[in-house]
Amino acid sequence: MTTRSYAVSDSATMLRRNLRHMLRYPSMTVMLIGMPVVLLLLFVYVFGGTLGAGLGDPAGGRAAYIDYVTPGILLMTVASSAQGTAISVATDMTEGIIARFRTMAISRASVLTGHVVGSLIQTMISLVVVTGVAVAVGFRPTATPVEWIAAIGLLAAFTVAVTWLSVALGLVSQSVETASNLPMFLILLPFLGSGFVPTDSMPAALRWFAEYQPFSPVIETLRGLLLGEPIGANGRLAAAWIAVIATFGYVWAKRLFERRPTR
């Protein structure tokens, strides 16, 4: 076997480890799915009537708001899963299993790759469940098969980017408690963007931040793909943010992993 073949084999082993851990401890997966679902139901049934009336749609109301808020909820699902990844990485670091892996003849990159791919699978499952709940309460996407494929690809790419960043946050954390708090800003960003209300209603400074922060272009691109709305420059902005976050997260995580043999 070549060096690359060993790295792929070791990564597959680490992926199986993470998937088995996910199956043995399903409470984390349930929590990561449960929070976006609760927020979806809260915003649709408690605030949806009022917020939907402010969207400018003549039909307005709760039905219009379900279509508007679902892309933001899907991005929040990605952010919630990233928090779970940071906790898993920090747990491995504090329990000493990473130090044990370092003594074994395995590819060092496979440890982090297993976390990233495992988190991607967990997040995609969560997105399917949340989308199913959204459809059940009235979400009516009009995407063509090509637009659905593009939307899934966008969510997968954004998940990989955010997951590499969350791996770095897990590695830099000194405890599991810190790892659970550091990614909180990722969960707040959909609220400070176009995820729940149009940015037109925000004060000027907040509106500028909301329109150009990483989550808003991704949300607007996803909304355009699922609902047949114009995407404009948001597609290019989303691709640029995904590339920046993925590169920064990967390089940061790799440096931290190489620099910190023990904790």
Coordinates of C-alpha atoms in Angstrom, one line a residue:
M1 CA 0.0 0.0 0.0
T2 CA 1.1 3.5 -0.7
T3 CA 1.3 6.3 2.0
R4 CA -1.9 7.8 0.5
S5 CA -3.7 4.4 0.7
Y6 CA -2.7 4.0 4.4
A7 CA -4.0 7.5 5.1
V8 CA -7.3 6.7 3.4
S9 CA -7.6 3.4 5.3
D10 CA -6.8 5.1 8.7
S11 CA -9.3 7.9 8.0
A12 CA -12.0 5.2 7.3
T13 CA -11.1 3.6 10.6
M14 CA -11.4 6.9 12.5
L15 CA -14.7 7.6 10.7
R16 CA -16.1 4.2 11.8
R17 CA -15.0 5.1 15.4
N18 CA -16.9 8.4 15.3
L19 CA -20.0 6.9 13.7
R20 CA -20.1 4.1 16.3
H21 CA -19.7 6.8 19.1
M22 CA -22.6 8.6 17.5
L23 CA -24.8 5.5 17.6
R24 CA -23.8 4.6 21.2
Y25 CA -24.4 8.1 22.5
P26 CA -27.5 9.3 20.5
S27 CA -28.3 12.1 23.0
M28 CA -25.9 14.5 21.3
T29 CA -27.5 13.9 17.9
V30 CA -31.0 14.3 19.4
M31 CA -29.9 17.6 21.0
L32 CA -28.4 18.9 17.8
I33 CA -31.6 18.2 15.9
G34 CA -33.9 19.2 18.6
M35 CA -32.8 22.8 19.1
P36 CA -33.3 23.9 15.4
V37 CA -36.7 22.1 15.4
V38 CA -37.8 23.9 18.6
L39 CA -36.7 27.2 17.1
L40 CA -38.5 26.5 13.9
L41 CA -41.8 25.7 15.7
L42 CA -41.3 28.7 18.0
F43 CA -40.7 31.3 15.2
V44 CA -43.4 29.8 13.0
Y45 CA -46.2 29.4 15.5
V46 CA -45.4 32.2 18.0
F47 CA -43.9 34.9 15.9
G48 CA -44.7 33.8 12.4
G49 CA -48.0 35.7 12.0
T50 CA -46.5 39.0 13.0
L51 CA -43.1 38.6 11.3
G52 CA -44.7 37.2 8.1
A53 CA -46.9 40.4 7.8
G54 CA -43.7 42.5 7.6
L55 CA -42.2 40.6 4.6
G56 CA -43.9 42.7 2.0
D57 CA -45.7 39.7 0.5
P58 CA -49.3 40.6 -0.2
A59 CA -50.3 37.1 1.0
G60 CA -48.0 37.6 4.0
G61 CA -48.7 35.8 7.3
R62 CA -47.4 32.6 8.8
A63 CA -47.4 30.7 5.5
A64 CA -45.0 33.2 3.9
Y65 CA -42.8 33.3 7.0
I66 CA -42.3 29.5 7.0
D67 CA -40.8 29.7 3.5
Y68 CA -38.6 32.7 4.6
V69 CA -37.3 31.3 7.9
T70 CA -36.5 27.7 6.9
P71 CA -33.2 28.4 5.1
G72 CA -32.0 30.3 8.3
I73 CA -33.1 27.3 10.4
L74 CA -31.1 25.0 8.1
L75 CA -28.0 27.1 8.6
M76 CA -28.6 27.1 12.3
T77 CA -28.6 23.3 12.2
V78 CA -25.2 23.4 10.6
A79 CA -23.9 25.7 13.4
S80 CA -25.4 23.5 16.1
S81 CA -23.6 20.5 14.7
A82 CA -20.4 22.4 14.6
Q83 CA -20.8 23.0 18.4
G84 CA -21.1 19.2 18.8
T85 CA -17.9 18.6 16.8
A86 CA -16.0 21.0 19.0
I87 CA -17.2 19.2 22.1
S88 CA -16.2 15.8 20.6
V89 CA -12.7 17.0 19.7
A90 CA -12.2 18.6 23.1
T91 CA -13.4 15.4 24.8
D92 CA -10.9 13.3 22.9
M93 CA -8.1 15.7 23.8
T94 CA -9.0 15.7 27.6
E95 CA -9.5 12.0 27.8
G96 CA -6.1 11.2 26.4
I97 CA -7.2 9.1 23.4
I98 CA -5.5 11.6 21.0
A99 CA -2.2 11.0 22.9
R100 CA -2.7 7.3 22.5
F101 CA -3.3 7.6 18.8
R102 CA 0.0 9.6 18.5
T103 CA 1.9 6.5 19.8
M104 CA 0.3 4.3 17.1
A105 CA 1.5 3.8 13.5
I106 CA -1.4 5.6 11.9
S107 CA -1.8 8.7 9.8
R108 CA -2.0 11.7 12.1
A109 CA -4.3 13.5 9.7
S110 CA -6.8 10.6 9.9
V111 CA -7.8 11.6 13.4
L112 CA -9.1 15.0 12.4
T113 CA -10.4 13.7 9.0
G114 CA -12.5 11.1 10.9
H115 CA -14.1 13.9 13.0
V116 CA -14.8 16.1 9.9
V117 CA -16.4 13.4 7.8
G118 CA -18.3 12.0 10.7
S119 CA -19.7 15.4 11.5
L120 CA -20.6 16.0 7.9
I121 CA -22.7 12.7 7.9
Q122 CA -24.3 13.7 11.2
T123 CA -25.1 17.2 9.9
M124 CA -26.6 16.0 6.6
I125 CA -28.9 13.6 8.6
S126 CA -29.9 16.4 10.9
L127 CA -30.7 18.6 7.8
V128 CA -32.9 16.0 6.3
V129 CA -34.9 15.7 9.6
V130 CA -35.2 19.5 10.0
T131 CA -36.3 19.9 6.4
G132 CA -38.9 17.1 6.9
V133 CA -40.3 18.9 9.9
A134 CA -40.3 22.2 8.0
V135 CA -42.3 20.6 5.1
A136 CA -44.7 19.1 7.6
V137 CA -45.5 22.6 9.1
G138 CA -45.9 24.2 5.7
F139 CA -42.6 24.8 4.0
R140 CA -43.2 24.6 0.2
P141 CA -39.9 24.7 -1.8
T142 CA -40.2 25.2 -5.6
A143 CA -36.7 24.0 -6.5
T144 CA -36.0 22.0 -9.6
P145 CA -33.9 18.8 -9.3
V146 CA -30.8 20.8 -10.4
E147 CA -31.5 23.5 -7.8
W148 CA -32.0 20.8 -5.1
I149 CA -28.6 19.3 -6.0
A150 CA -27.0 22.8 -5.9
A151 CA -28.7 23.5 -2.5
I152 CA -27.4 20.2 -1.1
G153 CA -23.9 20.9 -2.4
L154 CA -24.0 24.4 -0.9
L155 CA -25.0 23.0 2.5
A156 CA -22.4 20.2 2.4
A157 CA -19.6 22.7 1.4
F158 CA -20.6 25.1 4.2
T159 CA -20.8 22.2 6.7
V160 CA -17.3 21.1 5.8
A161 CA -16.0 24.7 6.2
V162 CA -17.6 25.3 9.5
T163 CA -16.7 21.9 10.8
W164 CA -13.0 22.5 10.2
L165 CA -13.3 25.7 12.1
S166 CA -15.1 23.9 15.0
V167 CA -12.3 21.3 15.1
A168 CA -9.8 24.1 15.6
L169 CA -12.1 25.6 18.3
G170 CA -12.2 22.1 20.0
L171 CA -8.4 21.8 19.9
V172 CA -7.7 25.3 21.3
S173 CA -10.2 24.8 24.2
Q174 CA -8.7 23.9 27.5
S175 CA -11.8 22.0 28.6
V176 CA -15.0 20.5 27.3
E177 CA -17.0 23.3 28.9
T178 CA -15.0 25.9 27.0
A179 CA -15.4 23.9 23.8
S180 CA -19.2 24.0 24.2
N181 CA -19.2 27.8 24.6
L182 CA -16.6 28.9 22.0
P183 CA -18.8 28.0 18.9
M184 CA -21.8 29.9 20.3
F185 CA -21.1 32.9 17.9
L186 CA -21.8 30.5 15.0
I187 CA -25.3 30.0 16.4
L188 CA -25.9 33.7 16.9
L189 CA -24.8 34.8 13.4
P190 CA -28.1 33.6 11.7
F191 CA -30.0 35.9 14.1
L192 CA -27.6 38.8 13.2
G193 CA -28.2 38.3 9.4
S194 CA -31.1 37.6 7.1
G195 CA -32.0 34.3 8.6
F196 CA -35.1 35.4 10.6
V197 CA -36.0 38.9 9.4
P198 CA -35.0 41.0 6.3
T199 CA -32.0 43.1 6.8
D200 CA -33.9 46.2 5.5
S201 CA -35.5 46.6 8.9
M202 CA -32.2 46.9 10.8
P203 CA -30.3 50.0 11.8
A204 CA -27.6 51.1 9.2
A205 CA -24.5 49.7 11.0
L206 CA -26.2 46.4 11.9
R207 CA -27.6 46.2 8.4
W208 CA -24.2 46.5 6.8
F209 CA -22.8 43.8 9.1
A210 CA -25.9 41.6 8.6
E211 CA -25.6 41.7 4.8
Y212 CA -21.9 40.9 4.6
Q213 CA -21.3 38.5 7.4
P214 CA -20.6 34.8 6.3
F215 CA -24.1 33.4 7.0
S216 CA -26.3 35.9 5.1
P217 CA -24.9 35.2 1.6
V218 CA -25.2 31.5 2.2
I219 CA -28.8 31.9 3.5
E220 CA -29.8 34.1 0.6
T221 CA -28.3 31.7 -1.9
L222 CA -30.0 28.7 -0.3
R223 CA -33.3 30.7 -0.2
G224 CA -33.0 31.6 -3.9
L225 CA -32.3 27.9 -4.8
L226 CA -35.1 26.5 -2.8
L227 CA -37.8 29.1 -3.5
G228 CA -36.8 30.3 -7.0
E229 CA -35.8 33.8 -5.9
P230 CA -33.0 35.9 -7.5
I231 CA -29.6 35.1 -6.0
G232 CA -27.6 38.0 -7.4
A233 CA -24.1 38.4 -6.0
N234 CA -24.9 36.2 -3.0
G235 CA -23.7 33.1 -4.8
R236 CA -20.2 34.5 -5.3
L237 CA -20.1 35.9 -1.8
A238 CA -21.2 32.5 -0.3
A239 CA -18.5 30.7 -2.3
A240 CA -15.8 33.2 -1.2
W241 CA -16.8 32.9 2.5
I242 CA -16.9 29.1 2.4
A243 CA -13.4 29.0 0.8
V244 CA -12.0 31.5 3.4
I245 CA -13.6 29.7 6.4
A246 CA -12.5 26.2 5.2
T247 CA -8.9 27.3 4.5
F248 CA -8.6 29.2 7.8
G249 CA -10.2 26.4 9.8
Y250 CA -8.1 23.6 8.2
V251 CA -4.8 25.4 8.6
W252 CA -5.6 26.5 12.1
A253 CA -6.7 23.0 13.2
K254 CA -3.7 21.3 11.5
R255 CA -1.2 23.7 13.3
L256 CA -2.9 23.2 16.7
F257 CA -2.9 19.4 16.3
E258 CA 0.7 19.3 15.3
R259 CA 1.7 21.7 18.1
R260 CA -0.1 20.2 21.0
P261 CA 0.9 16.5 21.6
T262 CA -0.7 16.4 25.0
R263 CA -2.9 18.4 27.3

